[in-house]
Short mmCIF file of C-alpha atoms in Angstrom, two decimals:
data_model
loop_
_atom_site.label_atom_id
_atom_site.label_comp_id
_atom_site.label_asym_id
_atom_site.label_seq_id
_atom_site.Cartn_x
_atom_site.Cartn_y
_atom_site.Cartn_z
CA MET J 1 3.74 -8.25 43.04
CA SER J 2 3.76 -4.28 43.15
CA ASP J 3 0.44 -2.62 42.11
CA ALA J 4 2.32 0.52 40.79
CA PRO J 5 1.37 1.36 37.49
CA GLU J 6 4.01 0.26 34.74
CA SER J 7 5.70 3.07 32.95
CA PRO J 8 5.21 3.29 29.10
CA ARG J 9 7.86 1.39 27.18
CA THR J 10 9.25 2.69 24.25
CA ALA J 11 9.46 0.78 20.93
CA HIS J 12 12.94 -0.36 21.65
CA ASP J 13 11.65 -2.25 24.67
CA LEU J 14 8.59 -4.04 23.08
CA SER J 15 9.15 -7.65 22.86
CA VAL J 16 7.43 -9.90 20.27
CA LEU J 17 5.06 -11.31 22.70
CA ALA J 18 4.12 -7.65 23.90
CA ALA J 19 3.54 -6.50 20.32
CA TRP J 20 1.13 -9.33 19.67
CA ARG J 21 -0.66 -8.38 22.82
CA LEU J 22 -1.02 -5.01 21.43
CA LEU J 23 -2.44 -6.64 18.33
CA VAL J 24 -5.15 -8.68 20.06
CA THR J 25 -6.37 -5.71 22.37
CA PRO J 26 -7.24 -2.16 21.74
CA THR J 27 -4.06 0.12 22.29
CA PRO J 28 -4.52 2.45 25.31
CA ARG J 29 -3.77 5.87 24.68
CA ARG J 30 -0.69 5.95 26.69
CA VAL J 31 0.95 3.01 25.16
CA ARG J 32 0.06 4.39 21.54
CA ASP J 33 1.75 7.69 22.38
CA ALA J 34 4.81 5.35 23.58
CA ILE J 35 4.74 3.83 20.28
CA ASP J 36 4.51 6.67 18.17
CA GLY J 37 6.66 9.02 20.07
CA ASP J 38 4.19 11.38 20.91
CA GLU J 39 5.45 14.75 21.48
CA ALA J 40 4.17 18.24 21.91
CA GLY J 41 2.22 19.40 18.80
CA PRO J 42 2.59 22.85 17.42
CA ALA J 43 1.12 25.90 18.98
CA PRO J 44 -2.61 26.10 19.47
CA GLY J 45 -3.10 28.91 16.86
CA ILE J 46 -1.07 27.01 14.28
CA ARG J 47 -2.81 23.74 15.21
CA ARG J 48 -6.38 25.71 14.88
CA TYR J 49 -5.82 26.40 11.10
CA SER J 50 -3.18 23.41 10.16
CA GLY J 51 -5.74 21.39 8.39
CA LEU J 52 -7.19 24.28 6.11
CA LEU J 53 -3.61 25.23 5.04
CA VAL J 54 -2.74 21.50 4.29
CA VAL J 55 -5.94 21.00 2.04
CA ILE J 56 -5.54 24.55 0.31
CA GLY J 57 -1.61 23.78 -0.06
CA LEU J 58 -2.40 20.49 -1.64
CA LEU J 59 -5.15 21.77 -4.18
CA ASN J 60 -2.67 24.77 -5.29
CA LEU J 61 0.21 22.12 -5.68
CA SER J 62 -2.19 19.85 -7.82
CA ALA J 63 -3.13 22.98 -9.98
CA ILE J 64 0.62 23.83 -10.37
CA ASN J 65 1.82 20.20 -11.24
CA VAL J 66 -1.15 19.76 -13.84
CA ILE J 67 0.07 23.06 -15.52
CA VAL J 68 3.54 21.75 -15.43
CA ALA J 69 2.78 18.11 -16.83
CA SER J 70 0.94 19.79 -19.64
CA THR J 71 3.48 22.58 -20.81
CA VAL J 72 7.01 21.72 -19.73
CA PRO J 73 8.98 19.80 -22.51
CA ASP J 74 11.48 18.14 -19.90
CA PRO J 75 9.98 14.78 -19.87
CA VAL J 76 11.50 13.97 -16.55
CA LEU J 77 9.91 16.83 -14.93
CA ALA J 78 6.63 16.46 -16.63
CA VAL J 79 6.23 12.88 -15.63
CA VAL J 80 7.09 13.58 -11.92
CA ALA J 81 4.41 16.51 -11.99
CA ALA J 82 1.84 14.25 -13.77
CA LEU J 83 2.16 11.38 -11.00
CA LEU J 84 1.82 14.03 -8.23
CA HIS J 85 -1.32 15.31 -9.84
CA LEU J 86 -2.95 11.96 -10.92
CA ALA J 87 -2.06 10.02 -7.84
CA VAL J 88 0.06 11.35 -4.82
CA ILE J 89 -1.81 14.50 -4.14
CA PRO J 90 -5.29 13.08 -4.37
CA GLY J 91 -4.07 10.22 -2.16
CA LEU J 92 -2.84 12.50 0.36
CA LEU J 93 -6.06 14.60 0.30
CA LEU J 94 -8.08 11.20 0.90
CA ALA J 95 -5.90 10.06 3.69
CA PHE J 96 -6.28 13.33 5.14
CA ALA J 97 -9.94 13.02 5.09
CA VAL J 98 -10.54 9.71 6.38
CA ALA J 99 -7.46 8.73 8.47
CA PRO J 100 -7.89 9.61 12.30
CA PRO J 101 -4.59 11.47 12.90
CA ASP J 102 -4.61 10.44 16.60
CA GLU J 103 -4.32 6.68 15.49
CA ILE J 104 -1.23 7.02 13.06
CA ASN J 105 1.89 8.85 12.59
CA VAL J 106 3.50 11.00 9.97
CA VAL J 107 5.20 8.25 8.17
CA GLU J 108 2.06 5.91 8.05
CA LEU J 109 0.06 8.92 7.11
CA LEU J 110 2.33 9.45 4.07
CA VAL J 111 2.65 5.65 3.06
CA LEU J 112 -1.26 5.52 3.24
CA GLY J 113 -1.67 8.70 1.22
CA LEU J 114 0.50 7.28 -1.49
CA GLY J 115 -1.50 3.80 -1.38
CA LEU J 116 -4.75 5.76 -1.87
CA GLY J 117 -3.40 7.59 -4.40
CA MET J 118 -2.44 4.29 -6.42
CA LEU J 119 -5.87 3.19 -5.75
CA ILE J 120 -7.41 6.46 -7.23
CA LEU J 121 -5.13 6.16 -10.09
CA VAL J 122 -6.25 2.49 -10.68
CA THR J 123 -10.06 2.89 -10.29
CA GLY J 124 -10.13 6.45 -11.82
CA GLY J 125 -8.30 5.38 -14.82
CA LEU J 126 -10.35 2.30 -15.22
CA ALA J 127 -13.52 4.58 -15.03
CA LEU J 128 -12.12 6.66 -17.47
CA ALA J 129 -11.19 3.75 -19.81
CA LEU J 130 -14.82 2.57 -19.65
CA LEU J 131 -16.05 5.89 -20.81
CA PRO J 132 -16.47 6.45 -24.69
CA VAL J 133 -14.05 9.11 -24.86
CA ARG J 134 -10.28 9.33 -26.10
CA LEU J 135 -7.68 9.88 -23.46
CA VAL J 136 -6.60 13.25 -24.84
CA PRO J 137 -4.99 15.77 -22.20
CA ILE J 138 -8.08 17.95 -21.77
CA ASN J 139 -10.26 14.68 -20.92
CA VAL J 140 -7.95 13.55 -18.54
CA VAL J 141 -7.25 16.88 -16.81
CA MET J 142 -11.24 17.44 -16.65
CA TRP J 143 -11.64 14.11 -14.89
CA THR J 144 -8.78 14.17 -12.64
CA ALA J 145 -9.29 17.73 -11.49
CA GLY J 146 -12.88 17.11 -10.87
CA LEU J 147 -12.22 13.84 -8.72
CA THR J 148 -9.64 15.89 -6.76
CA LEU J 149 -11.86 18.64 -6.00
CA VAL J 150 -14.70 16.15 -4.84
CA ILE J 151 -12.06 14.57 -2.47
CA ALA J 152 -11.16 18.07 -1.16
CA VAL J 153 -14.72 18.66 -0.38
CA PHE J 154 -14.51 15.93 2.25
CA ALA J 155 -10.88 17.00 3.33
CA PHE J 156 -12.23 20.47 3.99
CA LYS J 157 -14.95 19.05 6.41
CA ARG J 158 -12.14 17.14 8.21
CA ALA J 159 -9.93 20.26 8.04
CA THR J 160 -11.78 22.38 10.61
CA ASN J 161 -10.95 20.06 13.74
CA TRP J 162 -7.93 18.24 12.25
CA GLN J 163 -4.84 17.96 14.46
CA PRO J 164 -1.20 16.85 12.87
CA PRO J 165 -0.44 13.42 13.62
CA SER J 166 2.66 12.52 15.72
CA PHE J 167 5.97 12.49 13.96
CA GLY J 168 7.15 9.41 15.88
CA SER J 169 10.45 9.19 17.55
CA ARG J 170 13.69 10.26 16.04
CA ALA J 171 14.52 6.71 15.49
CA ASP J 172 11.59 5.85 13.62
CA LEU J 173 11.89 8.83 11.19
CA LEU J 174 15.73 7.86 10.77
CA CYS J 175 14.65 4.15 10.18
CA ALA J 176 11.89 5.16 7.84
CA ALA J 177 14.34 7.43 5.75
CA LEU J 178 17.14 4.57 5.42
CA VAL J 179 14.24 2.33 4.29
CA VAL J 180 13.28 4.79 1.49
CA LEU J 181 16.68 5.70 0.61
CA VAL J 182 17.80 2.23 0.13
CA ALA J 183 14.49 1.09 -1.82
CA ALA J 184 14.88 4.33 -3.95
CA GLY J 185 18.46 4.01 -4.65
CA LEU J 186 17.68 0.56 -6.18
CA ARG J 187 14.57 1.55 -8.30
CA LEU J 188 14.75 4.90 -9.65
CA PRO J 189 18.27 5.29 -11.19
CA GLY J 190 18.37 4.58 -14.98
CA LEU J 191 14.51 3.37 -15.44
CA GLY J 192 14.98 3.92 -19.18
CA TYR J 193 17.65 1.35 -19.27
CA SER J 194 16.16 -0.75 -22.25
CA GLU J 195 13.28 -0.90 -24.76
CA PHE J 196 10.07 -2.15 -23.64
CA GLN J 197 10.47 -6.14 -23.40
CA GLY J 198 8.44 -9.39 -22.61
CA ASP J 199 5.25 -8.62 -20.62
CA GLU J 200 5.94 -4.75 -20.99
CA THR J 201 5.09 -4.69 -24.64
CA GLU J 202 1.49 -6.30 -23.69
CA VAL J 203 0.81 -3.35 -21.16
CA ILE J 204 2.09 -0.78 -23.53
CA LEU J 205 0.02 -1.91 -26.46
CA ARG J 206 -3.34 -2.22 -24.57
CA ALA J 207 -2.54 1.17 -23.09
CA VAL J 208 -2.23 2.79 -26.33
CA GLY J 209 -5.61 0.93 -27.21
CA VAL J 210 -7.15 2.63 -24.12
CA VAL J 211 -5.75 5.89 -25.02
CA GLN J 212 -7.25 5.65 -28.42
CA ASN J 213 -10.72 4.38 -27.07
CA LEU J 214 -10.44 1.16 -29.05
CA PRO J 215 -13.10 -1.32 -28.39
CA ASP J 216 -12.49 -3.89 -25.48
CA ALA J 217 -8.98 -2.67 -25.17
CA ILE J 218 -8.52 -3.56 -21.48
CA PHE J 219 -10.57 -6.99 -21.77
CA TYR J 220 -7.74 -8.48 -23.98
CA HIS J 221 -5.39 -8.48 -20.93
CA GLY J 222 -6.88 -11.60 -19.25
CA LYS J 223 -6.52 -10.23 -15.76
CA GLY J 224 -7.14 -6.83 -13.80
CA PRO J 225 -6.46 -3.76 -15.88
CA GLY J 226 -4.44 -2.05 -13.03
CA GLU J 227 -1.01 -1.96 -14.73
CA VAL J 228 -2.83 -0.99 -18.20
CA VAL J 229 -4.84 2.14 -16.91
CA VAL J 230 -1.82 3.42 -14.96
CA VAL J 231 0.11 3.61 -17.95
CA ALA J 232 -2.78 4.91 -20.08
CA THR J 233 -3.78 7.70 -17.83
CA GLN J 234 -0.31 8.96 -17.62
CA TYR J 235 -0.06 8.61 -21.27
CA GLY J 236 -3.29 10.36 -21.97
CA LEU J 237 -2.23 13.42 -19.69
CA LEU J 238 1.17 13.63 -21.15
CA GLY J 239 0.48 13.15 -24.67
CA ALA J 240 3.53 10.91 -25.05
CA ILE J 241 5.34 7.87 -23.20
CA SER J 242 8.79 6.57 -22.93
CA GLU J 243 10.31 3.39 -21.13
CA GLY J 244 11.31 5.56 -18.33
CA MET J 245 8.26 7.58 -17.93
CA ALA J 246 6.09 4.39 -18.13
CA ARG J 247 8.20 2.48 -15.48
CA LEU J 248 8.32 5.38 -13.02
CA PRO J 249 4.79 4.82 -11.44
CA PHE J 250 5.46 1.05 -10.86
CA ALA J 251 9.11 2.11 -9.45
CA LEU J 252 7.26 4.46 -7.13
CA ALA J 253 4.74 1.75 -6.01
CA GLY J 254 7.62 -0.45 -5.26
CA ILE J 255 9.35 2.20 -2.77
CA GLY J 256 5.80 2.57 -1.39
CA GLY J 257 5.40 -1.19 -0.96
CA VAL J 258 8.70 -1.56 1.07
CA LEU J 259 7.70 1.36 3.23
CA ALA J 260 4.24 -0.32 3.81
CA PHE J 261 5.83 -3.27 4.86
CA PHE J 262 7.86 -1.26 7.32
CA VAL J 263 5.06 0.28 8.97
CA LEU J 264 3.18 -3.16 9.14
CA ALA J 265 6.20 -4.76 10.72
CA ARG J 266 6.54 -1.94 13.09
CA ARG J 267 3.31 -2.28 14.50
CA LEU J 268 3.78 -5.93 15.08
CA LEU J 269 7.41 -6.35 15.63
CA GLY J 270 8.87 -3.05 16.88
CA LEU J 271 11.51 -0.85 15.23
CA PRO J 272 14.55 -3.25 15.00
CA GLY J 273 12.67 -6.07 13.43
CA ALA J 274 10.74 -3.68 11.20
CA THR J 275 13.98 -2.08 9.85
CA ALA J 276 15.72 -5.55 9.31
CA GLY J 277 12.81 -7.05 7.40
CA ALA J 278 12.15 -3.68 5.25
CA LEU J 279 15.72 -3.58 4.21
CA LEU J 280 15.91 -7.27 3.34
CA LEU J 281 12.79 -6.75 1.26
CA ALA J 282 14.19 -3.61 -0.34
CA THR J 283 17.15 -5.41 -1.46
CA ASN J 284 15.29 -8.51 -2.50
CA GLY J 285 15.80 -9.56 -6.20
CA TYR J 286 12.07 -10.16 -7.03
CA VAL J 287 10.92 -6.92 -5.95
CA VAL J 288 13.62 -4.98 -7.29
CA ALA J 289 13.39 -6.38 -10.62
CA PHE J 290 9.35 -6.07 -10.76
CA SER J 291 9.67 -2.55 -9.57
CA ARG J 292 11.79 -1.63 -12.68
CA ILE J 293 9.24 -2.73 -15.20
CA THR J 294 5.52 -1.88 -16.21
CA GLN J 295 4.08 -4.89 -14.26
CA TYR J 296 1.46 -5.41 -11.71
CA GLN J 297 3.78 -6.64 -8.83
CA SER J 298 4.51 -3.26 -7.24
CA LEU J 299 0.81 -2.54 -7.12
CA VAL J 300 -0.16 -5.60 -5.51
CA LEU J 301 2.49 -5.29 -3.02
CA LEU J 302 1.82 -1.68 -1.97
CA LEU J 303 -2.08 -2.14 -1.92
CA GLY J 304 -2.03 -5.61 -0.61
CA THR J 305 0.38 -4.76 2.40
CA LEU J 306 -1.46 -1.50 3.32
CA ALA J 307 -4.87 -3.52 3.38
CA LEU J 308 -3.38 -5.78 5.95
CA TRP J 309 -1.79 -2.82 7.93
CA CYS J 310 -5.25 -1.42 8.01
CA ALA J 311 -6.60 -4.74 9.52
CA VAL J 312 -3.74 -4.58 12.07
CA ARG J 313 -4.81 -0.87 12.92
CA TRP J 314 -8.40 -1.88 13.53
CA SER J 315 -7.34 -4.73 15.72
CA GLN J 316 -5.26 -2.41 17.83
CA SER J 317 -7.59 0.66 17.94
CA GLY J 318 -11.09 -0.68 16.68
CA GLY J 319 -11.50 2.49 14.35
CA ARG J 320 -14.35 1.77 11.95
CA ILE J 321 -12.63 3.34 8.98
CA TRP J 322 -9.94 0.65 8.85
CA PRO J 323 -12.00 -2.01 7.47
CA VAL J 324 -13.27 0.14 4.89
CA LEU J 325 -9.97 1.06 3.67
CA ALA J 326 -8.71 -2.42 4.00
CA GLY J 327 -11.67 -3.54 1.54
CA ALA J 328 -10.83 -1.01 -0.90
CA LEU J 329 -7.16 -1.46 -0.82
CA ALA J 330 -7.43 -5.20 -1.31
CA ALA J 331 -9.80 -4.66 -4.04
CA GLY J 332 -7.39 -2.33 -5.69
CA ALA J 333 -4.69 -4.93 -5.55
CA ALA J 334 -7.03 -7.42 -7.02
CA LEU J 335 -7.56 -4.96 -9.87
CA ALA J 336 -3.82 -5.27 -10.61
CA HIS J 337 -3.92 -9.20 -10.53
CA TYR J 338 -5.67 -12.23 -8.99
CA ASP J 339 -2.60 -12.87 -6.83
CA ALA J 340 -4.05 -10.18 -4.29
CA LEU J 341 -6.42 -12.87 -3.46
CA PHE J 342 -3.73 -14.21 -0.99
CA VAL J 343 -3.80 -11.19 1.26
CA LEU J 344 -7.36 -12.02 2.36
CA PRO J 345 -6.34 -14.89 4.83
CA PRO J 346 -3.94 -12.87 6.94
CA ILE J 347 -6.55 -10.07 7.00
CA ALA J 348 -9.16 -12.63 8.32
CA LEU J 349 -6.64 -14.01 10.82
CA VAL J 350 -5.92 -10.51 12.11
CA ALA J 351 -9.76 -9.95 12.41
CA PHE J 352 -10.29 -13.37 14.02
CA TRP J 353 -7.39 -12.45 16.59
CA ARG J 354 -9.17 -9.58 17.88
CA THR J 355 -12.81 -10.94 17.83
CA ARG J 356 -12.21 -14.74 18.59
CA TRP J 357 -15.34 -16.75 17.83
CA ARG J 358 -17.41 -14.01 19.12
CA GLY J 359 -16.80 -12.34 15.73
CA LEU J 360 -18.39 -15.08 14.02
CA ILE J 361 -21.97 -14.38 15.51
CA ASP J 362 -21.44 -10.46 16.58
CA PHE J 363 -23.04 -8.72 13.57
CA GLU J 364 -22.46 -5.37 15.10
CA LEU J 365 -18.83 -5.97 15.54
CA LEU J 366 -18.34 -7.06 11.94
CA ALA J 367 -20.31 -4.24 10.64
CA PRO J 368 -17.32 -2.41 9.63
CA TRP J 369 -16.13 -5.47 7.61
CA ARG J 370 -19.16 -5.80 5.89
CA GLN J 371 -18.92 -2.18 4.58
CA GLY J 372 -15.54 -2.77 3.55
CA ALA J 373 -16.58 -5.85 1.70
CA LEU J 374 -19.16 -4.04 0.02
CA ILE J 375 -16.88 -1.27 -1.18
CA GLY J 376 -14.33 -3.85 -2.34
CA ALA J 377 -17.02 -5.64 -4.17
CA GLY J 378 -18.27 -2.44 -5.87
CA LEU J 379 -14.64 -1.67 -6.98
CA LEU J 380 -14.27 -5.02 -8.46
CA ALA J 381 -17.67 -4.86 -10.06
CA LEU J 382 -16.61 -1.89 -11.81
CA PHE J 383 -14.37 -4.23 -14.13
CA PHE J 384 -15.44 -7.61 -13.81
CA VAL J 385 -19.25 -6.94 -14.32
CA PRO J 386 -18.48 -5.81 -17.98
CA TYR J 387 -15.78 -8.39 -18.29
CA LEU J 388 -18.06 -11.22 -17.58
CA ASP J 389 -20.31 -9.93 -20.28
CA SER J 390 -17.57 -9.83 -23.00
CA PRO J 391 -16.63 -13.00 -25.04
CA LEU J 392 -13.08 -12.02 -24.21
CA PHE J 393 -13.52 -13.38 -20.53
CA ALA J 394 -12.38 -16.63 -22.00
CA LEU J 395 -8.89 -15.15 -21.92
CA ALA J 396 -9.15 -14.70 -18.08
CA THR J 397 -10.09 -18.46 -17.42
CA GLY J 398 -7.50 -19.60 -19.71
CA ARG J 399 -4.96 -17.56 -17.89
CA ILE J 400 -5.97 -19.02 -14.38
CA GLU J 401 -5.94 -22.62 -15.77
CA ASP J 402 -2.59 -22.10 -17.10
CA ARG J 403 -1.18 -20.68 -13.83
CA VAL J 404 -3.18 -23.14 -11.32
CA GLY J 405 -3.83 -26.04 -13.73
CA GLY J 406 -7.02 -27.62 -14.69
CA GLY J 407 -7.20 -29.94 -11.74
CA PHE J 408 -6.25 -29.74 -8.06
CA PRO J 409 -3.52 -29.93 -6.82
CA HIS J 410 -1.25 -28.49 -9.28
CA ASN J 411 2.56 -28.73 -8.75
CA ASN J 412 4.14 -25.24 -9.30
CA LEU J 413 7.39 -26.13 -7.72
CA PRO J 414 9.47 -26.11 -11.04
CA GLY J 415 8.31 -22.96 -12.00
CA ILE J 416 9.02 -21.42 -8.45
CA VAL J 417 12.51 -22.90 -8.51
CA ALA J 418 13.11 -21.42 -12.12
CA SER J 419 11.93 -18.05 -11.03
CA ALA J 420 14.04 -17.88 -7.70
CA THR J 421 16.88 -19.05 -9.64
CA LEU J 422 16.69 -16.12 -12.14
CA TYR J 423 15.72 -13.37 -9.78
CA LEU J 424 17.10 -14.23 -6.43
CA GLY J 425 20.43 -15.74 -7.34
CA THR J 426 22.28 -17.60 -4.69
CA MET J 427 23.31 -14.93 -2.05
CA PHE J 428 20.18 -13.79 -0.98
CA PRO J 429 18.79 -16.96 0.37
CA LEU J 430 21.78 -17.85 2.06
CA LEU J 431 22.02 -14.41 3.64
CA VAL J 432 18.50 -14.80 4.83
CA ALA J 433 19.39 -18.33 6.21
CA ALA J 434 22.31 -17.08 7.81
CA LEU J 435 20.48 -14.27 9.56
CA ILE J 436 17.86 -16.83 10.81
CA VAL J 437 20.60 -18.89 12.36
CA LEU J 438 22.31 -15.99 13.85
CA GLY J 439 19.19 -14.88 15.28
CA ALA J 440 18.37 -18.23 16.87
CA VAL J 441 21.86 -18.54 18.28
CA VAL J 442 21.68 -15.21 19.91
CA GLY J 443 18.34 -15.81 21.40
CA ALA J 444 19.50 -19.19 22.82
CA ALA J 445 22.62 -17.73 24.04
CA GLY J 446 20.72 -14.93 25.74
CA ARG J 447 18.36 -17.28 27.54
CA LEU J 448 21.38 -19.34 28.79
CA MET J 449 23.40 -16.64 30.01
CA ARG J 450 20.47 -14.68 31.56
CA ARG J 451 20.16 -14.95 35.39
CA PRO J 452 16.80 -15.53 36.96
CA ASP J 453 16.22 -12.11 38.33
CA THR J 454 17.21 -10.07 35.03
CA PRO J 455 14.58 -9.14 32.41
CA PRO J 456 14.05 -11.25 29.24
CA LEU J 457 16.01 -10.05 26.11
CA ARG J 458 13.83 -7.78 23.99
CA VAL J 459 13.88 -7.94 20.24
#
């Protein structure tokens, strides 16, 4: 066997086995550069000031958008400006401040910024809802502008030595753009298609109660307040709400959730598998339907998937910030609904895959995860501590018993079949089954036709 060093492989050449090996060991810089398509960066003079230009540009854009949201009569332009000010720009600033640029690419930075923006919108809106004030535009602007400036302080500290992350390969960018276009095309058009209906009415009524500072408005929900405070904060800033305006944040989170799945699968399976999986998710009836109503599912998908992605990044690079972000994002998802608890087992599996049994006794190795758990617990305590002290907490226990039953085990199969029949139809599971069979046939044929001296088929 030759001792010559193996040349770096591109993402197209990574097999599933090689991807899992990357997961369980820290990624060497040369392999990480091959995955991210590391290319020559900007000129040294531009690189020196690029961080400051980004932070100053985002702050000015935030100020412009809050003016547009408060003064422009066009509701579409106003709600887009409001979301940029409330979530997208603060999230990008926070991602800029905390994410190591040499461990991610531009697509990952953008989707992380969107996820952190939704986390800021949920937790910031919750804090504002707990204060004894009405959510009138001036109060919302003072709160959100102050929060953005605090985040900007940390971003300015990073700006002095910040270098732009890799753009990735051209194939990465094209596939990510394709995923976003398909997801957006199925979620954004015609969001005002009907009046509020079903569970949407509960969200809107409680959001109106939060805006008017009615007592215990967020505690009547029986679950996390994520969907309520997202609508309430937006309503408070704009001073008005409509069907399309209320649904837009959830459609944006749905698009971000699909892109978060893409970057997660990209790290584990390579570009072809990530693109195929993300396109399937983008067209999934469940995900499309829940991205077009004022419901929590899109928030859970985006924040929960990014929490798992952060765990994978820690497993590959060992960066101490990733467990902290994973804890915060998982808690933000849980503030939207209890369903977010299901993201904890795969996160634990990824952490165990890197540490093996040593992680159970090596407290130094698990120190970042303790920090992440503390931050997550603090975010959850912001809502659940006062909720536990409220007589309305019985609504939460009643909701949980209705979903999982009073005893164990509880048969949820009839409800799952009914929901799948309504949202998925017949063609989607048939297409997924056909894709699985086709992949198995192609894989088996490749093994049978491959000569002993040829390299294995890559996926």
